[in-house]
Coordinates of C-alpha atoms in Angstrom, one line a residue:
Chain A
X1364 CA -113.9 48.7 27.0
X1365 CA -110.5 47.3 26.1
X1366 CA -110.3 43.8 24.8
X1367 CA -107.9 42.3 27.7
X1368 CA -110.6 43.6 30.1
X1369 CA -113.3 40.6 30.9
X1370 CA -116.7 42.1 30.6
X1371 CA -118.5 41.3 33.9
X1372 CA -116.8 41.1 37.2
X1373 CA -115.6 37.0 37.5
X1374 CA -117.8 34.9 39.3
X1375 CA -117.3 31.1 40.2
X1376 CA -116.5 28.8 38.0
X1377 CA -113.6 30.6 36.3
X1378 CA -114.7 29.2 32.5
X1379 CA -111.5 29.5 30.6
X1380 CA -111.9 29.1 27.1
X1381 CA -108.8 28.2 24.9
X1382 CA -109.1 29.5 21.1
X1383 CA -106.8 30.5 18.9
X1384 CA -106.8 34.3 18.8
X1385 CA -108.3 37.2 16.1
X1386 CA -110.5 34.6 14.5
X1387 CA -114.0 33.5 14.9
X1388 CA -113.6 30.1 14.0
X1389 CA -115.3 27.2 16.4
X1390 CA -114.3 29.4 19.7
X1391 CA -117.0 31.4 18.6
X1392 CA -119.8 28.8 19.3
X1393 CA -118.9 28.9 23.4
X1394 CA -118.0 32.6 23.3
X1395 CA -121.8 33.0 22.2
X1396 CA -122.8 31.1 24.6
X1397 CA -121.5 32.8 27.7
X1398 CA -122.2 36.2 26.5
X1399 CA -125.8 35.1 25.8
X1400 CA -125.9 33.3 29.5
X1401 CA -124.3 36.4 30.6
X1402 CA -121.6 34.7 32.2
X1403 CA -118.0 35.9 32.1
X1404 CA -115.4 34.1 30.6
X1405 CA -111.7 34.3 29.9
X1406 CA -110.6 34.2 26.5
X1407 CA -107.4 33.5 27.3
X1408 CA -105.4 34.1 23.4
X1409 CA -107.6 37.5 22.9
X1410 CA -107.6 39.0 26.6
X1411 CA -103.7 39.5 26.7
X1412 CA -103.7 40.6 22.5
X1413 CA -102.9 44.2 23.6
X1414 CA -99.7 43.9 25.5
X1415 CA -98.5 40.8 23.8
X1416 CA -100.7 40.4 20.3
X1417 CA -102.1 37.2 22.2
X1418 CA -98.5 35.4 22.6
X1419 CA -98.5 34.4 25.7
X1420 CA -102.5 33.6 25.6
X1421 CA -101.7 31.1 22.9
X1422 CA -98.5 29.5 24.3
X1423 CA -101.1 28.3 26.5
X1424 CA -103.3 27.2 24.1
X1425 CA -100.8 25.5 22.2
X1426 CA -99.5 24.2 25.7
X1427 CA -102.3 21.8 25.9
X1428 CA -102.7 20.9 22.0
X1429 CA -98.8 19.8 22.5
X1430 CA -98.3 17.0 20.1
X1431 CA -96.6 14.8 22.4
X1432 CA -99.2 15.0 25.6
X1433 CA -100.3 12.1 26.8
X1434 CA -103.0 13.8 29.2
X1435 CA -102.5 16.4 32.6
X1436 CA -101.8 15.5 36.0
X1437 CA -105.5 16.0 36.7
X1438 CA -105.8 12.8 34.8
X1439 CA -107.5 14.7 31.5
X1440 CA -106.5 13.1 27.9
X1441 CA -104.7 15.3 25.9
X1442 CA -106.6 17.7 23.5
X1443 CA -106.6 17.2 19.7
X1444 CA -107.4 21.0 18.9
X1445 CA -108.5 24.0 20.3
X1446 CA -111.3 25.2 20.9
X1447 CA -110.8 23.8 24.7
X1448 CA -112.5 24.4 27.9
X1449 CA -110.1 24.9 31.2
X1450 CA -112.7 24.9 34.7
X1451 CA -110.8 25.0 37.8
X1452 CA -112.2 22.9 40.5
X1453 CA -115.1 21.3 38.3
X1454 CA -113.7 17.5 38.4
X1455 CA -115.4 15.7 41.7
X1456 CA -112.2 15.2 42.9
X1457 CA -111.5 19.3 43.2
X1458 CA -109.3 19.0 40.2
X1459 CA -109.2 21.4 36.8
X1460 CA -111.8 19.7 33.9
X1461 CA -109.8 20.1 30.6
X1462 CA -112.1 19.0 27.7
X1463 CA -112.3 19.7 23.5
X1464 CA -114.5 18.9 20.5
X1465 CA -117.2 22.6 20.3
X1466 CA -120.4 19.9 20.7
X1467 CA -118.6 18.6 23.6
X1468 CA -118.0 21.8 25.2
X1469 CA -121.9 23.0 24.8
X1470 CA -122.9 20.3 26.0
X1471 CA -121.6 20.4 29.5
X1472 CA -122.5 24.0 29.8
X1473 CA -125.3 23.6 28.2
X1474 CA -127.1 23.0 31.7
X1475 CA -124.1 25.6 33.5
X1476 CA -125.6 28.1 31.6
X1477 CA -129.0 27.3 31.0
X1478 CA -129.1 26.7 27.4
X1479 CA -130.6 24.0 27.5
X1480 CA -134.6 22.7 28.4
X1481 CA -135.3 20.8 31.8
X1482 CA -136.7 18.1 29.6
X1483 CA -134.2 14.9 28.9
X1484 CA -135.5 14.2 24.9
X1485 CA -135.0 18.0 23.9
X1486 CA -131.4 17.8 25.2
X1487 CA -130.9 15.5 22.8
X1488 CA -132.6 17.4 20.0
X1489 CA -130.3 20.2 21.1
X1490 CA -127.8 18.3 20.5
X1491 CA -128.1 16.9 17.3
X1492 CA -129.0 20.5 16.1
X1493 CA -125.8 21.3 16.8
X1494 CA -124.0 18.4 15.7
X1495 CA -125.7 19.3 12.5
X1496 CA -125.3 22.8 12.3
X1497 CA -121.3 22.2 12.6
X1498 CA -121.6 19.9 9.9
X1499 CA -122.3 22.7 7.5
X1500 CA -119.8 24.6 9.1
X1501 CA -117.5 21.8 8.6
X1502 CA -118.5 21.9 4.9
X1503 CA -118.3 25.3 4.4
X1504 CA -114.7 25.1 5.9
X1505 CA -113.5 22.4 3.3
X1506 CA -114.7 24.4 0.1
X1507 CA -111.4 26.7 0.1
X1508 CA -109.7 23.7 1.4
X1509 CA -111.3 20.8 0.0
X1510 CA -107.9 18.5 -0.6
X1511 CA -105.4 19.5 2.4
X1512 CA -105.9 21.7 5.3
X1513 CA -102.7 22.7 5.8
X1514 CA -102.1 23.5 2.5
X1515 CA -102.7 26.8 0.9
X1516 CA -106.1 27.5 -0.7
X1517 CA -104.1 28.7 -3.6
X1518 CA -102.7 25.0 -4.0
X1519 CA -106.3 23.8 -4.2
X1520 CA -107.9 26.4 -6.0
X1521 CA -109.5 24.5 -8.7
X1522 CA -110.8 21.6 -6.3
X1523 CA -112.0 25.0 -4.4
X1524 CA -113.8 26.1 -6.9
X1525 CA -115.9 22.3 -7.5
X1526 CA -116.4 21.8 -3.8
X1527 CA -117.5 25.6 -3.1
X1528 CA -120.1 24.8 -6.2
X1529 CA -121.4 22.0 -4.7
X1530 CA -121.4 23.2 -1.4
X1531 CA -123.7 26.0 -2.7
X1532 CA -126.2 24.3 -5.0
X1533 CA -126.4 21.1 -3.3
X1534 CA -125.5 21.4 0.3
X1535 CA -127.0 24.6 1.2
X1536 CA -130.3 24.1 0.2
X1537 CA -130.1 21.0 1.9
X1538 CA -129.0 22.1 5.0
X1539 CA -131.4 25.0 5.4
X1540 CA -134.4 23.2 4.2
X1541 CA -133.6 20.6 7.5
X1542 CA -133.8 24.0 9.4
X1543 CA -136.2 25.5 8.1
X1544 CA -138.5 22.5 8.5
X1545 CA -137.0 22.2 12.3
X1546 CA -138.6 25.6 12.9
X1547 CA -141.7 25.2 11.2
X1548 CA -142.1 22.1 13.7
X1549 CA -141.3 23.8 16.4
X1550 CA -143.2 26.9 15.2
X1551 CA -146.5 26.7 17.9
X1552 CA -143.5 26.6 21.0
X1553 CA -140.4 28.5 19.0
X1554 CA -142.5 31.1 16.8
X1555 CA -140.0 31.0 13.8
X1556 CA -137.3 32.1 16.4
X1557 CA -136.0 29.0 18.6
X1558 CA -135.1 25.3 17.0
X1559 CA -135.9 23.7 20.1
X1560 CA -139.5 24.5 22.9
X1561 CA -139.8 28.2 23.8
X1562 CA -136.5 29.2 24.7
X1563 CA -133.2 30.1 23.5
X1564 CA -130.7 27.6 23.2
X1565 CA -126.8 26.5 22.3
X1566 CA -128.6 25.0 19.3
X1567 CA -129.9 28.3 17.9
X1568 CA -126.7 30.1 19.1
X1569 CA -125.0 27.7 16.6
X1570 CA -126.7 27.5 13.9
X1571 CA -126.8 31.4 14.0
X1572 CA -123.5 31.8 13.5
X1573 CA -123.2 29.2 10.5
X1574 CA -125.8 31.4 9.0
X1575 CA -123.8 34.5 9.9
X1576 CA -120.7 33.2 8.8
X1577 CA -122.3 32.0 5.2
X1578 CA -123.5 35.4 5.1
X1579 CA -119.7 36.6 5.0
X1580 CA -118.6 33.7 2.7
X1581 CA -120.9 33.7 0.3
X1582 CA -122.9 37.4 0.2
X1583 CA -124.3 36.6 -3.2
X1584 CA -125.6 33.1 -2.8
X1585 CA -126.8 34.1 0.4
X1586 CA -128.7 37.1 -0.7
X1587 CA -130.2 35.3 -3.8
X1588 CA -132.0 32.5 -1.4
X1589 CA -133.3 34.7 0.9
X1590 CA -137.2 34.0 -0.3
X1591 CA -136.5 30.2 -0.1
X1592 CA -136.2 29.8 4.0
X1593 CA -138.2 32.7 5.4
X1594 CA -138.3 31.5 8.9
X1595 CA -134.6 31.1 9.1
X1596 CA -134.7 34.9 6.9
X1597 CA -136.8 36.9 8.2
X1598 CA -137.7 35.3 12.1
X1599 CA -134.7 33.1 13.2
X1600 CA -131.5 35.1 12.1
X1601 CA -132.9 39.1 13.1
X1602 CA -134.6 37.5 16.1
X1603 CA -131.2 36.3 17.8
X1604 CA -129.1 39.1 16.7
X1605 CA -131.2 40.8 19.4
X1606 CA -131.3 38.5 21.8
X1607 CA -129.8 39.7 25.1
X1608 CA -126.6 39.4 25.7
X1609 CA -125.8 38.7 22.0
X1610 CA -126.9 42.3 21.3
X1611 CA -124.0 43.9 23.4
X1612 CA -121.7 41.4 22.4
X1613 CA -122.1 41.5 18.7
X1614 CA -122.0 45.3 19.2
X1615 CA -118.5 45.0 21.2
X1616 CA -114.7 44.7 20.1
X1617 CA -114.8 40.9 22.0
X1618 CA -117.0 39.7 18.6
X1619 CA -113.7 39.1 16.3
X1620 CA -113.7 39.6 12.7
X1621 CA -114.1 37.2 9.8
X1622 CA -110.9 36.4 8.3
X1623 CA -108.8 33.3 7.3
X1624 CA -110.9 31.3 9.3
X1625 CA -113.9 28.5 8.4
X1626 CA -115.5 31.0 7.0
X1627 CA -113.6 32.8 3.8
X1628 CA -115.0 35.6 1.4
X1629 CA -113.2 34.5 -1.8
X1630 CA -115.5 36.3 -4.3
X1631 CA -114.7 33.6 -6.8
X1632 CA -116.1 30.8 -5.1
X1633 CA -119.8 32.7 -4.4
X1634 CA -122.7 32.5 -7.0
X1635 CA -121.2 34.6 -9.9
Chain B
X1377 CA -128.6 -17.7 12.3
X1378 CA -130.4 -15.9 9.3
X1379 CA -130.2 -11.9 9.2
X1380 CA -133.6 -12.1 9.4
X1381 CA -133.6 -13.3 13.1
X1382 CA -132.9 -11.0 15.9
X1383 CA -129.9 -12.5 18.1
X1384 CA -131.9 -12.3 21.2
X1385 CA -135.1 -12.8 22.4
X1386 CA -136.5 -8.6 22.3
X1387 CA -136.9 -7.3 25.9
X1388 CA -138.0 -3.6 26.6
X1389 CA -137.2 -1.2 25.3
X1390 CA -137.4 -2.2 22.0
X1391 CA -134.4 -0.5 20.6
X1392 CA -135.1 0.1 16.7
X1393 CA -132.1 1.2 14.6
X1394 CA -133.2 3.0 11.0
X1395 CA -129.8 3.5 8.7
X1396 CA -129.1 2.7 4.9
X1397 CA -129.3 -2.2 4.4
X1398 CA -126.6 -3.6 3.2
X1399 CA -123.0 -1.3 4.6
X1400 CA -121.0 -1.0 7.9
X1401 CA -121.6 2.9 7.7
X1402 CA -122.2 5.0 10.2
X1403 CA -124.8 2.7 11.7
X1404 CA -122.1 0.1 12.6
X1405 CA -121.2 2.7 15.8
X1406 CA -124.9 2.2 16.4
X1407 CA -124.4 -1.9 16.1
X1408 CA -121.5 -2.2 17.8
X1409 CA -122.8 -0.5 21.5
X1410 CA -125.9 -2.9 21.3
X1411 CA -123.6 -6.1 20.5
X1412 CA -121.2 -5.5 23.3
X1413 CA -124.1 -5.0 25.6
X1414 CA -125.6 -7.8 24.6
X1415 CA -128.9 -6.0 24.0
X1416 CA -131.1 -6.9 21.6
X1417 CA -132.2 -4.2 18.7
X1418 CA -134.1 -4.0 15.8
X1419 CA -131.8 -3.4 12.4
X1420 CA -134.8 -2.6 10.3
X1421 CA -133.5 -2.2 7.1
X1422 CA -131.3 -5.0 7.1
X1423 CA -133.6 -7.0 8.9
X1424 CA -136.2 -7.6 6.2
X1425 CA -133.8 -8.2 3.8
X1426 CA -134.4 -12.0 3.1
X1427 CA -137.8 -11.5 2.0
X1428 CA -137.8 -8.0 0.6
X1429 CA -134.3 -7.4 0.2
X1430 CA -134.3 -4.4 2.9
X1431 CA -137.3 -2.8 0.7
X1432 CA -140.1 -2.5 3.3
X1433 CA -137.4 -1.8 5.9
X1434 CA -135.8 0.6 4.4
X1435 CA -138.5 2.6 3.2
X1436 CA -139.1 3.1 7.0
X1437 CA -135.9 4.5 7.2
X1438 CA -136.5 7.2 4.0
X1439 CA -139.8 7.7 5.9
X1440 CA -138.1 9.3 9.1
X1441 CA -135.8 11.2 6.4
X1442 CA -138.7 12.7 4.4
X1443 CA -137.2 16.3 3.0
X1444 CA -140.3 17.1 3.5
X1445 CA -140.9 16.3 6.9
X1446 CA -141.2 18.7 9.8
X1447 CA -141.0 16.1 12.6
X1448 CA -143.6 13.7 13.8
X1449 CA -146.5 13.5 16.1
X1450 CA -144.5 12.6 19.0
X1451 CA -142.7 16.1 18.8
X1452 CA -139.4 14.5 17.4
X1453 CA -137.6 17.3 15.2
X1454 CA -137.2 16.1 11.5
X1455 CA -134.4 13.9 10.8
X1456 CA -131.3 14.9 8.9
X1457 CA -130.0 11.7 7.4
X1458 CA -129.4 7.9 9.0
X1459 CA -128.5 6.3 11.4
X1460 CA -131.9 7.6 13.5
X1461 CA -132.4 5.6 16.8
X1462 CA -136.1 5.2 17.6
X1463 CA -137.3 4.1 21.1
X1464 CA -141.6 3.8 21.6
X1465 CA -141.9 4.6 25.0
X1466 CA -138.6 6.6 25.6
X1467 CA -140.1 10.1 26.1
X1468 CA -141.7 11.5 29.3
X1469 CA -144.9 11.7 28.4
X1470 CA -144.5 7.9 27.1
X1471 CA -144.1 9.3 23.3
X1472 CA -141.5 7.7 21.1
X1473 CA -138.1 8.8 21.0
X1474 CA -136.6 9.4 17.7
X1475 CA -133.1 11.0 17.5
X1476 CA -130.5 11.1 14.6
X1477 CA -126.3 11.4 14.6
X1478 CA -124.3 8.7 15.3
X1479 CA -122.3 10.8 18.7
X1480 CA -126.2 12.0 19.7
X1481 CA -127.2 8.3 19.3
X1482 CA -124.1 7.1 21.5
X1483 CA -124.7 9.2 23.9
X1484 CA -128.3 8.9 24.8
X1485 CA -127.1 4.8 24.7
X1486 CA -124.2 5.1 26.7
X1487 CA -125.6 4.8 29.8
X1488 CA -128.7 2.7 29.0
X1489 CA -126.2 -0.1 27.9
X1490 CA -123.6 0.9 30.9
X1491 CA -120.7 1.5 27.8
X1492 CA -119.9 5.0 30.0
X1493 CA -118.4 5.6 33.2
X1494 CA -120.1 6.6 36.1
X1495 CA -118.1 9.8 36.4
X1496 CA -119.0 13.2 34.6
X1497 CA -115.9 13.9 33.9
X1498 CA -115.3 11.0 32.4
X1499 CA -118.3 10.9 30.2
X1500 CA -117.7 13.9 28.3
X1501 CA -114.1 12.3 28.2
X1502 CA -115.7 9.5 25.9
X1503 CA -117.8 12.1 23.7
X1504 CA -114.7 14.3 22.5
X1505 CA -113.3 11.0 22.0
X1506 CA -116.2 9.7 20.1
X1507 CA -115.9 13.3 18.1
X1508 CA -112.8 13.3 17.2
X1509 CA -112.9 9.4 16.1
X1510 CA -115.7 9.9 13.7
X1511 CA -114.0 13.4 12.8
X1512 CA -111.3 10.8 11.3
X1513 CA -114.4 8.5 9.8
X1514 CA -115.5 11.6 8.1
X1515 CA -112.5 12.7 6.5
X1516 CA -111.6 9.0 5.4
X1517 CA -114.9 9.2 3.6
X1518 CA -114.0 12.6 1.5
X1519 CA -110.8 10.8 0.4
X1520 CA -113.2 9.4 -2.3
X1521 CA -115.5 12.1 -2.3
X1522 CA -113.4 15.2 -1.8
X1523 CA -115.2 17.3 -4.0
X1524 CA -119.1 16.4 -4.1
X1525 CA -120.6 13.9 -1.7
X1526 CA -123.9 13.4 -4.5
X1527 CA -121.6 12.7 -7.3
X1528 CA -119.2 9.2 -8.6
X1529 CA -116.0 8.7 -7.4
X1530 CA -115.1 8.1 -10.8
X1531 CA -115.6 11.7 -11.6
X1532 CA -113.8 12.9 -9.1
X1533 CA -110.8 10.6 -8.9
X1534 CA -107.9 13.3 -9.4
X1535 CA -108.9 15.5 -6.5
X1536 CA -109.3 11.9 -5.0
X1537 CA -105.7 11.2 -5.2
X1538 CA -104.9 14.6 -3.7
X1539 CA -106.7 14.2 -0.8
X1540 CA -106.3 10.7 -0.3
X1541 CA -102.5 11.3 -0.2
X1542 CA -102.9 14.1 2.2
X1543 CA -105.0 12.1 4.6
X1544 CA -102.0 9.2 4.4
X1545 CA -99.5 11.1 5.0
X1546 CA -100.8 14.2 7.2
X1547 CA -104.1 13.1 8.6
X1548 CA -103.8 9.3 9.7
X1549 CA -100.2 9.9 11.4
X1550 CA -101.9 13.4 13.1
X1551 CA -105.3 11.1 14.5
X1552 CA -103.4 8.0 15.5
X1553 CA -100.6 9.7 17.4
X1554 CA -103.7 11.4 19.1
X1555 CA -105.2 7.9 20.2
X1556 CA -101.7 6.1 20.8
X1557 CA -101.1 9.1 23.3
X1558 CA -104.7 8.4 25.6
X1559 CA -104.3 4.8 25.5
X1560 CA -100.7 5.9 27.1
X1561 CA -102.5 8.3 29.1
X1562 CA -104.7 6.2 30.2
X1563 CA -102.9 2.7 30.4
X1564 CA -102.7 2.4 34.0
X1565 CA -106.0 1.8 33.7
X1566 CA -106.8 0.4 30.4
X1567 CA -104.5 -1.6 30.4
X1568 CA -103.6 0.1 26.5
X1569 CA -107.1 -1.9 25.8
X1570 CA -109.6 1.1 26.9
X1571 CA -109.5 4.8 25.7
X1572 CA -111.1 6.0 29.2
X1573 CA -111.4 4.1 32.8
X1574 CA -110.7 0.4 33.4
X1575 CA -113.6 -0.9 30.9
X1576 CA -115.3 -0.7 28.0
X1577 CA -116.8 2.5 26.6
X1578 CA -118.6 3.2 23.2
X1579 CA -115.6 6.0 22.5
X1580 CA -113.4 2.3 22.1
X1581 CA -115.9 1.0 20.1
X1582 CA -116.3 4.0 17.7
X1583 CA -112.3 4.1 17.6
X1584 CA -111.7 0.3 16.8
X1585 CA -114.3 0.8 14.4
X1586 CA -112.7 3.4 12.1
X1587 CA -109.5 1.4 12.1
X1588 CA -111.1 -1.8 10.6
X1589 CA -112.5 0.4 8.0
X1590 CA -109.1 1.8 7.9
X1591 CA -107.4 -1.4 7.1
X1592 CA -109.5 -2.4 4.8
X1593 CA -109.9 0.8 2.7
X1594 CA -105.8 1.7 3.3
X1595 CA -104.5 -2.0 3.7
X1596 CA -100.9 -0.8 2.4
X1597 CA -100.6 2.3 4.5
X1598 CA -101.9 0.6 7.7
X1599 CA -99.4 -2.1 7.6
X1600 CA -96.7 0.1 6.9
X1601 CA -97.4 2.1 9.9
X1602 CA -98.2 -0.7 12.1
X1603 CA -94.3 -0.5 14.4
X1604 CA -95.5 3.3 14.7
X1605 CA -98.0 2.9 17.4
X1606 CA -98.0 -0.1 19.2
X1607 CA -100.5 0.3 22.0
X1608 CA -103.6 1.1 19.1
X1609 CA -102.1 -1.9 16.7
X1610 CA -100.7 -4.7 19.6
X1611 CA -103.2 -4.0 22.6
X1612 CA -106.1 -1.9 22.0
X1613 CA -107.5 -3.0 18.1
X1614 CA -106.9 -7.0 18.8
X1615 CA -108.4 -6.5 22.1
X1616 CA -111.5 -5.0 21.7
X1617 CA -112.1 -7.8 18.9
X1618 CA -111.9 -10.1 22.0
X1619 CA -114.8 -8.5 24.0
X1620 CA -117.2 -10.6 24.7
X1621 CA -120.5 -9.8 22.2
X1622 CA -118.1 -8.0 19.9
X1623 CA -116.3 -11.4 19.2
X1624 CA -119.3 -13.2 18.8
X1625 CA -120.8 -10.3 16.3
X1626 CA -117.4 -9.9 14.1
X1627 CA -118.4 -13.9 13.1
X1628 CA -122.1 -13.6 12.3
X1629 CA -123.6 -12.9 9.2
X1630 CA -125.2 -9.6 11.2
X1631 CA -121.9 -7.7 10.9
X1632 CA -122.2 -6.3 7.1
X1633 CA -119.0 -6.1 5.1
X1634 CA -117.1 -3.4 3.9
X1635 CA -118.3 -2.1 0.2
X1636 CA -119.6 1.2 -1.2
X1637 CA -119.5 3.1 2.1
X1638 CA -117.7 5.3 4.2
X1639 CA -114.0 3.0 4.1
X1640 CA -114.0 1.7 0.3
X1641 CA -110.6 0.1 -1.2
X1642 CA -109.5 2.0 -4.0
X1643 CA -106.2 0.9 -4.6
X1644 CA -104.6 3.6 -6.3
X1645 CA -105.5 5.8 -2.8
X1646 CA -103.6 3.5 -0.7
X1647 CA -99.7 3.9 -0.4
X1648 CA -98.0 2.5 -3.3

């Protein structure tokens, strides 16, 4: 299977997500999402990357990001920065919904593409997982760019190199002790494998690929803790590589590489 | 009034707020929805603090934040780190509710204390909103902390400068240029006094929030950029100081005062 071809045949709603292409990066959180839903998606910067290395994709992309927007003429604010979600017809008025920000995105198809519980409180806790979980992404970002993000990380390589230190011997254990413990409490409903009740969620699906991409950025630190969290070790992370859906996918050319992303392997910054 | 009085007599639900005595923080978002709804809330860390000096409170608040913890008898998950919002009574099966990040938080308020619109659409409109505005509270805080969130300022003041500079010049012009152009989106509407619809929603509250702290952490650099944007400066921040409950808030002794939070005034990170 090609990259520009979409993997199912499209159904109603045509979910259009808009991502900067070849990278992981945020975009991944919905792209996990609809492959685990099994719902098909454009992915409108990587779908045309054959014919035109994603050009004209991304002039769309870029089209809605435009710095000078003030908002569509289906009355939708501009966007600050991709990842965006395009869904024709899904405004009550018949009009296209354009909306931004990942934890805004998962959560309105969250109950599209049921990721989410019936029940009204563990939406909530779903949500603040995932608000969490791209926390430590957002950390994990700022450690090879811990001054200026649109500055080189070899203009900030000694701020790198404190941040990414921190970030490792403070912040991680931090963060996957909260998880860990989140499992544990959920362990009767989740059995080491779901954050939230008995079922897979957008929660797991994000914290999954933190964990995934930490385990690119920093291999050594990574490995080294691997005793300390052995629900997120040995039940959580194996359990939803094989989760359906996410399986195939993360077998597939649509899963994109790490690269110069959030999540960067400069051996340097890892436990030496 | 003393801070030990709540402003209004308590009705159901009683609406208990558990963040750090003493700073705005990220528990002002929290504040600032009940005080334009006119709905009373519990501040339980601040509220003691006459007699105890926030003590008793606020070890209620470390309670709920145990790194311990692996949630509580009512099925809540663990919480990360304040502000947590608990509600006795909130959950189906008449459990208490107890949920943590500030956008989580505004968003199971929203429509309890009618600061959303009735429109879906327009919801998720005031969560990216609410995302991206604390996305700017977040980065204003690592322009003091740029390089470990545990540690002093005072050991980190050179990569302090850096990325306080870089937030002046890059960041606050990228942000505000991002709100000028909704409230010009959306000023047939609001007026240029509301981010979303014809009235108030907690996404304006968040957003007039970070530009107090703002001004008072970047006095300089705001008031050079003041001709820059006129719809945030001229109509939407001295409005929303005029809503009713916020006005009446901003002159009580309830609304804590800038200090050793997320906006400090370090004068050498302002514009010189």
């Amino acid at each position: 299977m090609s990259a520009s071809e979409p993997k199912k045949q499209r159904t109603n709603p045509q979910y259009e997500l808009l991502y900067h292409p070849g990278i992981p990066g945020r975009g991944e959180h919905i792209r996990l999402a609809f492959e685990a839903a099994g719902v098909s998606y454009k992915d409108t910067a990587n779908e045309n990357l054959p014919n035109d290395k994603g050009l004209n994709g991304y002039r769309e992309v870029l089209a809605v990001c435009d710095a000078k927007s003030t908002g569509d003429k289906d009355g939708n604010p501009p966007v600050f920065a991709p990842p965006a979600l395009r869904i024709p017809g899904a405004k009550k008025d018949g009009g296209t919904l354009l909306i931004h920000q990942t934890p805004n995105i998962l959560l309105y198809l969250g109950p599209e593409l049921g990721l989410v519980p019936e029940d009204e409180a563990e939406r909530l806790y779903v949500n603040q997982l995932t608000l969490t979980a791209l926390d430590v992404s957002n950390e994990a970002h700022d450690t090879h760019h811990p001054v200026a993000v649109m500055q080189y990380y070899e203009d900030q390589k000694d701020e790198a190199l404190k941040k990414a230190t921190d970030f490792r011997e403070t912040r991680i254990p931090k963060f996957f002790s909260y998880f860990e413990r989140v499992l544990k409490g959920n362990e009767s409903a989740g059995q080491g494998r779901y954050l939230v009740s008995d079922k897979l969620t957008y929660a797991d699906l994000v914290w999954w690929q933190v964990v995934d991409g930490l385990k690119f950025a920093f291999p050594k630190e990574m490995e080294a803790r691997s005793k300390e969290f052995p629900l997120i070790y040995t039940k959580f992370y194996p359990g939803i590589k094989e989760e359906k859906g996410i399986k195939q996918y993360l077998a597939s050319d649509r899963r994109p590489k790490y690269g110069m992303g959030i999540f960067r392997h400069y051996p340097e910054l890892d436990r030496q």
